[in-house]
Short mmCIF file of C-alpha atoms and ligand atoms in Angstrom, two decimals:
data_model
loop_
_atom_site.label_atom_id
_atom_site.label_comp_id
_atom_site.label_asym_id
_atom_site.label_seq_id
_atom_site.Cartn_x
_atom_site.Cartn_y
_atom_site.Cartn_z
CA UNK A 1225 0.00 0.00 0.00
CA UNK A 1226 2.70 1.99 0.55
CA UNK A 1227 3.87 2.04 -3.00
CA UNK A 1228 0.31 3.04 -4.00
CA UNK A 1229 0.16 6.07 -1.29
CA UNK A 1230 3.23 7.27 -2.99
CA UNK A 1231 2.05 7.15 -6.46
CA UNK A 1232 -0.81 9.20 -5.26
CA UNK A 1233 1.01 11.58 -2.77
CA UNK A 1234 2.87 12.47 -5.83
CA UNK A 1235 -0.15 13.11 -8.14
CA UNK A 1236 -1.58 15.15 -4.85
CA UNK A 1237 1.84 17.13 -4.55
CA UNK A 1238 1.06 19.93 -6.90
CA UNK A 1239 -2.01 21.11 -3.92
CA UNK A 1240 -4.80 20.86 -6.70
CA UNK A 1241 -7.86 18.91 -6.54
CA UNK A 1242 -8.04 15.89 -8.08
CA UNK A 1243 -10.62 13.02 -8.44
CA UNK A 1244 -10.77 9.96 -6.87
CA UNK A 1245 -11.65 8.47 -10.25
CA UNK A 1246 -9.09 10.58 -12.45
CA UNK A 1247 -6.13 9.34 -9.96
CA UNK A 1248 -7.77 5.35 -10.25
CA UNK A 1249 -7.50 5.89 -14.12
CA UNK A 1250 -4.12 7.11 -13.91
CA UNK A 1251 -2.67 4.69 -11.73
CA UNK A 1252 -4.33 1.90 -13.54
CA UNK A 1253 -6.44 0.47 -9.94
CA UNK A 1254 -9.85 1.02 -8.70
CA UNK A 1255 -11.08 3.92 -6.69
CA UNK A 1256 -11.11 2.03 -3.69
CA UNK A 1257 -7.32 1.43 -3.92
CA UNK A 1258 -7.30 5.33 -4.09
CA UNK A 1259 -9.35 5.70 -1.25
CA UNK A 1260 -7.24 3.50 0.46
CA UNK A 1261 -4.15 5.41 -0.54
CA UNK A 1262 -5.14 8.35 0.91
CA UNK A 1263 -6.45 6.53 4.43
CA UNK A 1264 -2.75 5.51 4.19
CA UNK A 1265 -1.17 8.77 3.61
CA UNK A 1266 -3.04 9.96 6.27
CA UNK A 1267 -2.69 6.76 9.13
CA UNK A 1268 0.48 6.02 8.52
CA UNK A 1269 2.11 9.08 6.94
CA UNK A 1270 0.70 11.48 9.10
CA UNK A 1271 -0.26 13.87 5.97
CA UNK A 1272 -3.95 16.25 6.07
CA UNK A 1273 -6.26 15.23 2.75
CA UNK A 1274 -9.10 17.30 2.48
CA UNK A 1275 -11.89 15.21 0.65
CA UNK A 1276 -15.21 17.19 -1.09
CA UNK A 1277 -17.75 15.35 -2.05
CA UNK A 1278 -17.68 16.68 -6.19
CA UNK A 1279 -14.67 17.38 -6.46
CA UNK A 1280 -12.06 15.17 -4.81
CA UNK A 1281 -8.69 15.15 -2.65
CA UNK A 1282 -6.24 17.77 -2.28
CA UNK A 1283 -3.48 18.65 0.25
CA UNK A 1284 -3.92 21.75 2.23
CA UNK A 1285 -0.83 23.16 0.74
CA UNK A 1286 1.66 21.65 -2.10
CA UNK A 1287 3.96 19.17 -0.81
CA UNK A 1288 7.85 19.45 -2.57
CA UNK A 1289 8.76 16.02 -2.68
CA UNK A 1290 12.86 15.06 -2.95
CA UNK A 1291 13.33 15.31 -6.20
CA UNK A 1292 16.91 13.99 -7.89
CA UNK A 1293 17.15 16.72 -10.56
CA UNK A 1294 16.14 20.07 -8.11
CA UNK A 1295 19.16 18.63 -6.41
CA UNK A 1296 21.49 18.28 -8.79
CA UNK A 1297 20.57 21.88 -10.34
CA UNK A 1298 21.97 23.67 -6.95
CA UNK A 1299 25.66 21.42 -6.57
CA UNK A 1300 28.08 23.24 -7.37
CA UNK A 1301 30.81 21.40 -10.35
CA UNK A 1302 32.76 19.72 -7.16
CA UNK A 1303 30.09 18.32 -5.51
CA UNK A 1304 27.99 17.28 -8.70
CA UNK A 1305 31.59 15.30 -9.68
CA UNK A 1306 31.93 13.55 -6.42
CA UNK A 1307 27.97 12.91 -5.26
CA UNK A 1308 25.81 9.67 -6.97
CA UNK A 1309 22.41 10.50 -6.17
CA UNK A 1310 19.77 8.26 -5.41
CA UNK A 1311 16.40 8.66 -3.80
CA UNK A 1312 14.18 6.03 -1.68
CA UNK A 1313 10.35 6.52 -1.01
CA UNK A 1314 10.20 4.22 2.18
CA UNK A 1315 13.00 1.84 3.44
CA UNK A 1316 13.82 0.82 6.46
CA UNK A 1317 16.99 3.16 7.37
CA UNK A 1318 19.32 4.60 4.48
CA UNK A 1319 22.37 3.92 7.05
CA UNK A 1320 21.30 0.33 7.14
CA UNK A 1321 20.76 0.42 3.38
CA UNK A 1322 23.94 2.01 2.66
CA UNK A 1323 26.23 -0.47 4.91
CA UNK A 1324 25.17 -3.18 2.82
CA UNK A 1325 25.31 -1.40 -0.30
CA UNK A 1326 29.26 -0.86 0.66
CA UNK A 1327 30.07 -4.35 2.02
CA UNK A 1328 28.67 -5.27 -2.14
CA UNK A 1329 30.97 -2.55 -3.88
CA UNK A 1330 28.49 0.45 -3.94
CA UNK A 1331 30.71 3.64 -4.86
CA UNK A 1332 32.29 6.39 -3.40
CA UNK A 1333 30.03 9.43 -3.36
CA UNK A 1334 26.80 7.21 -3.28
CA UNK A 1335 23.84 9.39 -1.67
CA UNK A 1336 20.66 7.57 -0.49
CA UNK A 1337 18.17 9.85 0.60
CA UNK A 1338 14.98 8.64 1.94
CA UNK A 1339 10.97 10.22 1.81
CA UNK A 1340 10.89 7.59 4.58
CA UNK A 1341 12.34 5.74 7.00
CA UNK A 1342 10.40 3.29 8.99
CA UNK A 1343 13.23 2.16 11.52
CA UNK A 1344 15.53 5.27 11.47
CA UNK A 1345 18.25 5.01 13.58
CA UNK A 1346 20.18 7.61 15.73
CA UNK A 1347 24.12 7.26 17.90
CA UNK A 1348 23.56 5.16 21.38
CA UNK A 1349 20.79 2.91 20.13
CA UNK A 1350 18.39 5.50 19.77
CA UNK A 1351 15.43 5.28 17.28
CA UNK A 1352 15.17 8.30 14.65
CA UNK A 1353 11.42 9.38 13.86
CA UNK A 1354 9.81 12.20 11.07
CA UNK A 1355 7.06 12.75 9.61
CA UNK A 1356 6.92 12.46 5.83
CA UNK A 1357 8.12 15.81 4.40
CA UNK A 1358 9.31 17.15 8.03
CA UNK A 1359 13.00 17.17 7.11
CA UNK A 1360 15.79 15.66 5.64
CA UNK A 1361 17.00 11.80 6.25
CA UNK A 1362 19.96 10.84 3.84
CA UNK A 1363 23.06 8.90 4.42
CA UNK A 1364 26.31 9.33 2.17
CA UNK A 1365 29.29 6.62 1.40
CA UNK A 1366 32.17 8.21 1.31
CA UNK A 1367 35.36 5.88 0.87
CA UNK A 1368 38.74 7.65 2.81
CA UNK A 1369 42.28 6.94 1.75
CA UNK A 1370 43.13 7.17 5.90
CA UNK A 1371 42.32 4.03 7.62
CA UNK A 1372 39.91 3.91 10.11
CA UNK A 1373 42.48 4.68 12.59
CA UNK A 1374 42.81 8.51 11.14
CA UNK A 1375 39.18 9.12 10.95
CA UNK A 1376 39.12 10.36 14.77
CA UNK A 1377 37.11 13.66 15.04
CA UNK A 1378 35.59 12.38 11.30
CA UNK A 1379 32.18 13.29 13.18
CA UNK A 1380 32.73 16.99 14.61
CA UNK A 1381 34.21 18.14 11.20
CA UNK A 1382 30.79 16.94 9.62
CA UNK A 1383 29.14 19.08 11.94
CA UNK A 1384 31.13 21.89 10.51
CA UNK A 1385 29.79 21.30 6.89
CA UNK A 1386 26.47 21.34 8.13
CA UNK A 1387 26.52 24.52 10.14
CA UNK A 1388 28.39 25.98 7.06
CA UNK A 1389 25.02 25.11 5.22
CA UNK A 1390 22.75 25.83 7.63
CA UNK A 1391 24.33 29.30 8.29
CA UNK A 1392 23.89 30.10 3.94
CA UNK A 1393 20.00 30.01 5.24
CA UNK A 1394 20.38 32.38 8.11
CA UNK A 1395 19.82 29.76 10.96
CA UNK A 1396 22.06 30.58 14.13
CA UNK A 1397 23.22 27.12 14.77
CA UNK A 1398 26.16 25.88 16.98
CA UNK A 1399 27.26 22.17 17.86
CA UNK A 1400 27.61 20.12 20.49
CA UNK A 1401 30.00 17.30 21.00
CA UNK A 1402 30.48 15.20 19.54
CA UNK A 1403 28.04 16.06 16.96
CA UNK A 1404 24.48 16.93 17.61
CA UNK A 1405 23.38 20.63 15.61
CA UNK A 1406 21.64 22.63 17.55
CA UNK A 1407 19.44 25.76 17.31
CA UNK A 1408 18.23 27.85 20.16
CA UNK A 1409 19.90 25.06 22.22
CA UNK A 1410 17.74 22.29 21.24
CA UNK A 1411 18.70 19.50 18.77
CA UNK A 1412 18.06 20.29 15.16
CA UNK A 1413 19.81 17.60 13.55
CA UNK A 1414 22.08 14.36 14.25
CA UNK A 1415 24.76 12.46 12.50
CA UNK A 1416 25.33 8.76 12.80
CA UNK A 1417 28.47 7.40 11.16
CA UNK A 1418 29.30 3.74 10.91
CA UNK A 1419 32.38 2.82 9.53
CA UNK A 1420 33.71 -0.66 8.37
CA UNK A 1421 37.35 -1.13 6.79
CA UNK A 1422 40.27 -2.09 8.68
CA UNK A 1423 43.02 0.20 10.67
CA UNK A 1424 45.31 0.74 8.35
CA UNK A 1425 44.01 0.17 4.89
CA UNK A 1426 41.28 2.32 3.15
CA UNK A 1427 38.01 2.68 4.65
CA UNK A 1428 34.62 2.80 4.01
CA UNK A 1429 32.42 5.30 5.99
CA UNK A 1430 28.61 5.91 5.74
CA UNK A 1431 27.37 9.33 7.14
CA UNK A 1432 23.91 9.45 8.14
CA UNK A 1433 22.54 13.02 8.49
CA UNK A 1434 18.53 13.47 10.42
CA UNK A 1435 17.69 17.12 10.44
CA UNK A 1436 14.53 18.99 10.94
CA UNK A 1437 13.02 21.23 8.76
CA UNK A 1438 9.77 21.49 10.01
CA UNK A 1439 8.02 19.95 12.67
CA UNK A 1440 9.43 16.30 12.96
CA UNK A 1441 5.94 15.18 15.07
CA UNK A 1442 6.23 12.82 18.45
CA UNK A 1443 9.53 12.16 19.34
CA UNK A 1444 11.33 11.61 22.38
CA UNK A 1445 13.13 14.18 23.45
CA UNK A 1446 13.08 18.34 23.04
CA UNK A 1447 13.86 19.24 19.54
CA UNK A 1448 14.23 22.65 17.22
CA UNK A 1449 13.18 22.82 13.61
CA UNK A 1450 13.82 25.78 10.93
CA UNK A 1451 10.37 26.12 9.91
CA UNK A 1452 9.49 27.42 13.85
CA UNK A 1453 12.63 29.06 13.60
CA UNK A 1454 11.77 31.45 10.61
CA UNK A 1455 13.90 29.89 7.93
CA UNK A 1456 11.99 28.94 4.97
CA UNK A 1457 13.98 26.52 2.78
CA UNK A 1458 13.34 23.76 0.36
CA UNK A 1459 14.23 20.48 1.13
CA UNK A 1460 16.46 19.81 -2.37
CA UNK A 1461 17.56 23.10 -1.66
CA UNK A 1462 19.02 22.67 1.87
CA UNK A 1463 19.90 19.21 0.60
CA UNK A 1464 22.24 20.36 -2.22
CA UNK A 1465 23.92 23.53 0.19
CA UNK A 1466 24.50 20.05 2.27
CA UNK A 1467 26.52 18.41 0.37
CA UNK A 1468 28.16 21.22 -1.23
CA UNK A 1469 30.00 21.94 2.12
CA UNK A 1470 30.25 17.91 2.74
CA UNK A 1471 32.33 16.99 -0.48
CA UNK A 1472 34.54 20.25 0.38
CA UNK A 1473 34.86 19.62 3.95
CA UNK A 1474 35.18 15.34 3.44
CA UNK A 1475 37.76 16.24 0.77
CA UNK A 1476 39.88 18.13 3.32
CA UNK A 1477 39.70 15.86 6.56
CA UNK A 1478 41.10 12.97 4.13
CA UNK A 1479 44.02 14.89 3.09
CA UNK A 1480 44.40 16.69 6.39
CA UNK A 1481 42.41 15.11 8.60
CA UNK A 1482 40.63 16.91 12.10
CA UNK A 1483 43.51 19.38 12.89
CA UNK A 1484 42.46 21.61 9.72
CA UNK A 1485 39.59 21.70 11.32
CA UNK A 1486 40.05 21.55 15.07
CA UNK A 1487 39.72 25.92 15.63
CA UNK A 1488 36.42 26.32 13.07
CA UNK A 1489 35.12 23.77 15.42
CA UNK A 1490 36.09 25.49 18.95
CA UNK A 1491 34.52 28.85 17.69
CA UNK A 1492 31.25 26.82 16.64
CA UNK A 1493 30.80 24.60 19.74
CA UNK A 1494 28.04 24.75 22.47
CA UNK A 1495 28.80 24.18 26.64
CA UNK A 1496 32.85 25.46 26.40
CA UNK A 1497 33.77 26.30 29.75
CA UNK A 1498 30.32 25.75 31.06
CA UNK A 1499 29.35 22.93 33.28
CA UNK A 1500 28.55 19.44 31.54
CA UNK A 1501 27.32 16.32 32.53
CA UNK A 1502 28.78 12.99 30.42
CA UNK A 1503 26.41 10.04 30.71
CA UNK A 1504 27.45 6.63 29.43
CA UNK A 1505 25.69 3.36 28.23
CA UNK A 1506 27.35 1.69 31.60
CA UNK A 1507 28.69 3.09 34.75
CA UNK A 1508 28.41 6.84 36.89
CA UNK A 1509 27.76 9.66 34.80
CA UNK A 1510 30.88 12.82 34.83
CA UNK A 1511 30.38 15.96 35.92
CA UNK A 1512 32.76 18.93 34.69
CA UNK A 1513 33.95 21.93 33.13
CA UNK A 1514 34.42 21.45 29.28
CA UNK A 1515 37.42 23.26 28.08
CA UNK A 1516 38.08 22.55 24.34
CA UNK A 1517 38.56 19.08 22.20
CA UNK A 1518 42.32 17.90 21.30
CA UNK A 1519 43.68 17.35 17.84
CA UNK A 1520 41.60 13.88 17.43
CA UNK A 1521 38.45 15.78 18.70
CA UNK A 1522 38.12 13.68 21.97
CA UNK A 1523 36.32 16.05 24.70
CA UNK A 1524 38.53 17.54 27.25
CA UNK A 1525 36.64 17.97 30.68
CA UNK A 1526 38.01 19.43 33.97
CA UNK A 1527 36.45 17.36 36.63
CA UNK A 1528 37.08 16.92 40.51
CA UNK A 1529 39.47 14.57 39.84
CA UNK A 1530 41.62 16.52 37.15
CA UNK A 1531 41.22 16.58 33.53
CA UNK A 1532 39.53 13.75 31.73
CA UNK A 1533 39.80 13.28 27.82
CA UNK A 1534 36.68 11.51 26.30
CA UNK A 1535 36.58 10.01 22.76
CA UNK A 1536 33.60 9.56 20.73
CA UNK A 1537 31.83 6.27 21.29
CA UNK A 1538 29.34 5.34 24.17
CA UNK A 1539 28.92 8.54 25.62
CA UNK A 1540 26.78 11.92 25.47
CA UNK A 1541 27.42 15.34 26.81
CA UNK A 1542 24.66 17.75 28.37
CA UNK A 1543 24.43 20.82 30.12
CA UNK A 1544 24.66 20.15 33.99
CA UNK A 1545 21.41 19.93 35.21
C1 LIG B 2969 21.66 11.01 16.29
O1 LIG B 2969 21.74 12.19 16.58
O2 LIG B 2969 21.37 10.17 17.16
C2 LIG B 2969 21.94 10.60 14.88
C3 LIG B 2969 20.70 10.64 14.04
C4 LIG B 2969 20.97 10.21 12.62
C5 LIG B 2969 19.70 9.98 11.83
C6 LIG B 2969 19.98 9.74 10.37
S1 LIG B 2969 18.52 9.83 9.41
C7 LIG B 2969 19.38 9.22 8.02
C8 LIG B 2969 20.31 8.13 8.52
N1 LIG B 2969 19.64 6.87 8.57
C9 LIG B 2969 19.47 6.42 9.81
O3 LIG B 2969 18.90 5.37 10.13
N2 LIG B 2969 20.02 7.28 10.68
C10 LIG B 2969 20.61 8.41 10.00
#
């Protein structure tokens, strides 16, 4: 059914009316598949269709759907030469997808983006929810000379690129460690990166980037969006300023790796010398004063006990309650 709600979603996009029986004709089923369709786009997708008896369904307002070429008309030269793009409706997770897309050969540059996910996934477990159209969900493969053992601090200098973007649009963003973007303090988008390969030889590294551009609907903790914050972008527009500033910034940190990027990231980082709390999957949780990152972009925290380095792994950082 899902196919089917897409078919019509996208028939529905352009915010015109349009009858049940005109969509069944196109689409080659009956009108009670459409029907169906659009119980589905609004059950399970969470989407508004307004139905009048007469006339037919429409959306309340047009609905810009990801779109391959929109994309691809904003990269600039570099990233158009180094990006693949390739767009799902519904899969399960295009981090997931993307692994096993490398493990069989899939190229450097590959972009999957997704309408939608149904088990999105975020760092520590967590599960990674949006309503259809809310925002962006993509994952990248990006394959590094460096082995995995040089790709420390790989995470904070994607945060740059994205608050490089993000900042074209006018949206006041900062980040905090290792990599959550936030706006007005609360989380506007996450990055998960999984990386297989071994230490020394090349490796390959998917990037998954979660960010809200409107309202994302129920999820589990406080988050920001741009829409509530004023900023009116497209989604293949804020998707293309993406990964302009990923291929340039990716580019770099293989050649030079975090240190070119270690002061940009100081100057754009939440809860410096402020109090922090660092919870882990297992044990006591840290209290202490944050004072910078080193050259791998491990966390450096005065606590009671002197100062504590923390790498990127099991852990998460927030403001001391
Ligand atoms: C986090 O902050 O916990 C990371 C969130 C990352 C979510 C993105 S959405 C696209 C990609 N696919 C996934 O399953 N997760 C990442």
């Amino acid at each position: 059914m899902s196919d089917l709600a897409f078919a019509v979603l996208r028939t529905l996009a352009n915010g015109k009316f349009h009858s049940g029986e005109a969509m069944a004709q196109q689409l080659g089923c009956s009108r009670t598949l459409v029907w169906q369709a659009v119980h589905h786009l609004e059950s399970e997708f969470g989407l508004t269709v307004f139905s009048v008896r007469g006339q037919g369904y429409r959306l309340p307002q047009p609905f810009a759907l990801l779109d391959v070429a929109s994309i691809r008309a904003t990269l600039d030269e570099y990233a158009a030469n180094v990006f693949t793009l390739a767009l799902a409706e519904q899969i399960d997770s295009s981090n997931t997808q993307l692994m096993t897309r490398a493990a069989q050969g899939a190229p450097h540059g590959l972009v999957l983006a997704a309408e939608r996910q149904t088990a999105g996934r975020g760092r520590l477990g967590r599960r990674w929810q949006m309503r259809l159209g809310a925002g962006l969900t993509f994952s990248l493969l990006w394959r590094f000379e460096r082995g995995l053992s040089g790709l420390a601090g790989l995470s904070l200098a994607v945060g740059i690129a994205m608050v490089r973007a993000l900042r074209e649009f006018g949206a006041p963003v900062s980040l905090k460690w290792p990599n959550d973007v936030l706006l007005d303090g609360r989380k506007l988008a996450g990055i998960l990166i999984e990386l297989s390969g071994d230490a020394l030889g090349p490796a390959a590294v998917v990037i998954g980037i979660g960010l809200n551009v409107a309202n994302p609907g129920e999820v589990d903790q406080p988050v920001a969006n741009l829409a509530d914050a004023g900023i009116k972008v497209g989604r293949n527009e804020l998707m293309a300023a993406l990964l302009n500033q990923l291929a340039q910034v990716l580019s770099q940190f293989d050649r030079e790796g975090f240190i070119a990027f270690r002061e940009e990231w100081l100057g754009l980082a939440a809860y410096l010398q402020q109090p922090v709390r660092l919870a882990f999957s297992h044990g006591q949780p840290v209290d202490g004063m944050a004072t910078g990152v080193d050259e791998s972009g491990a966390l450096l925290v005065d606590t009671a006990d002197g100062p504590r380095v923390f790498h990127v792994g099991e852990v998460s950082l927030r403001p001391q309650p």
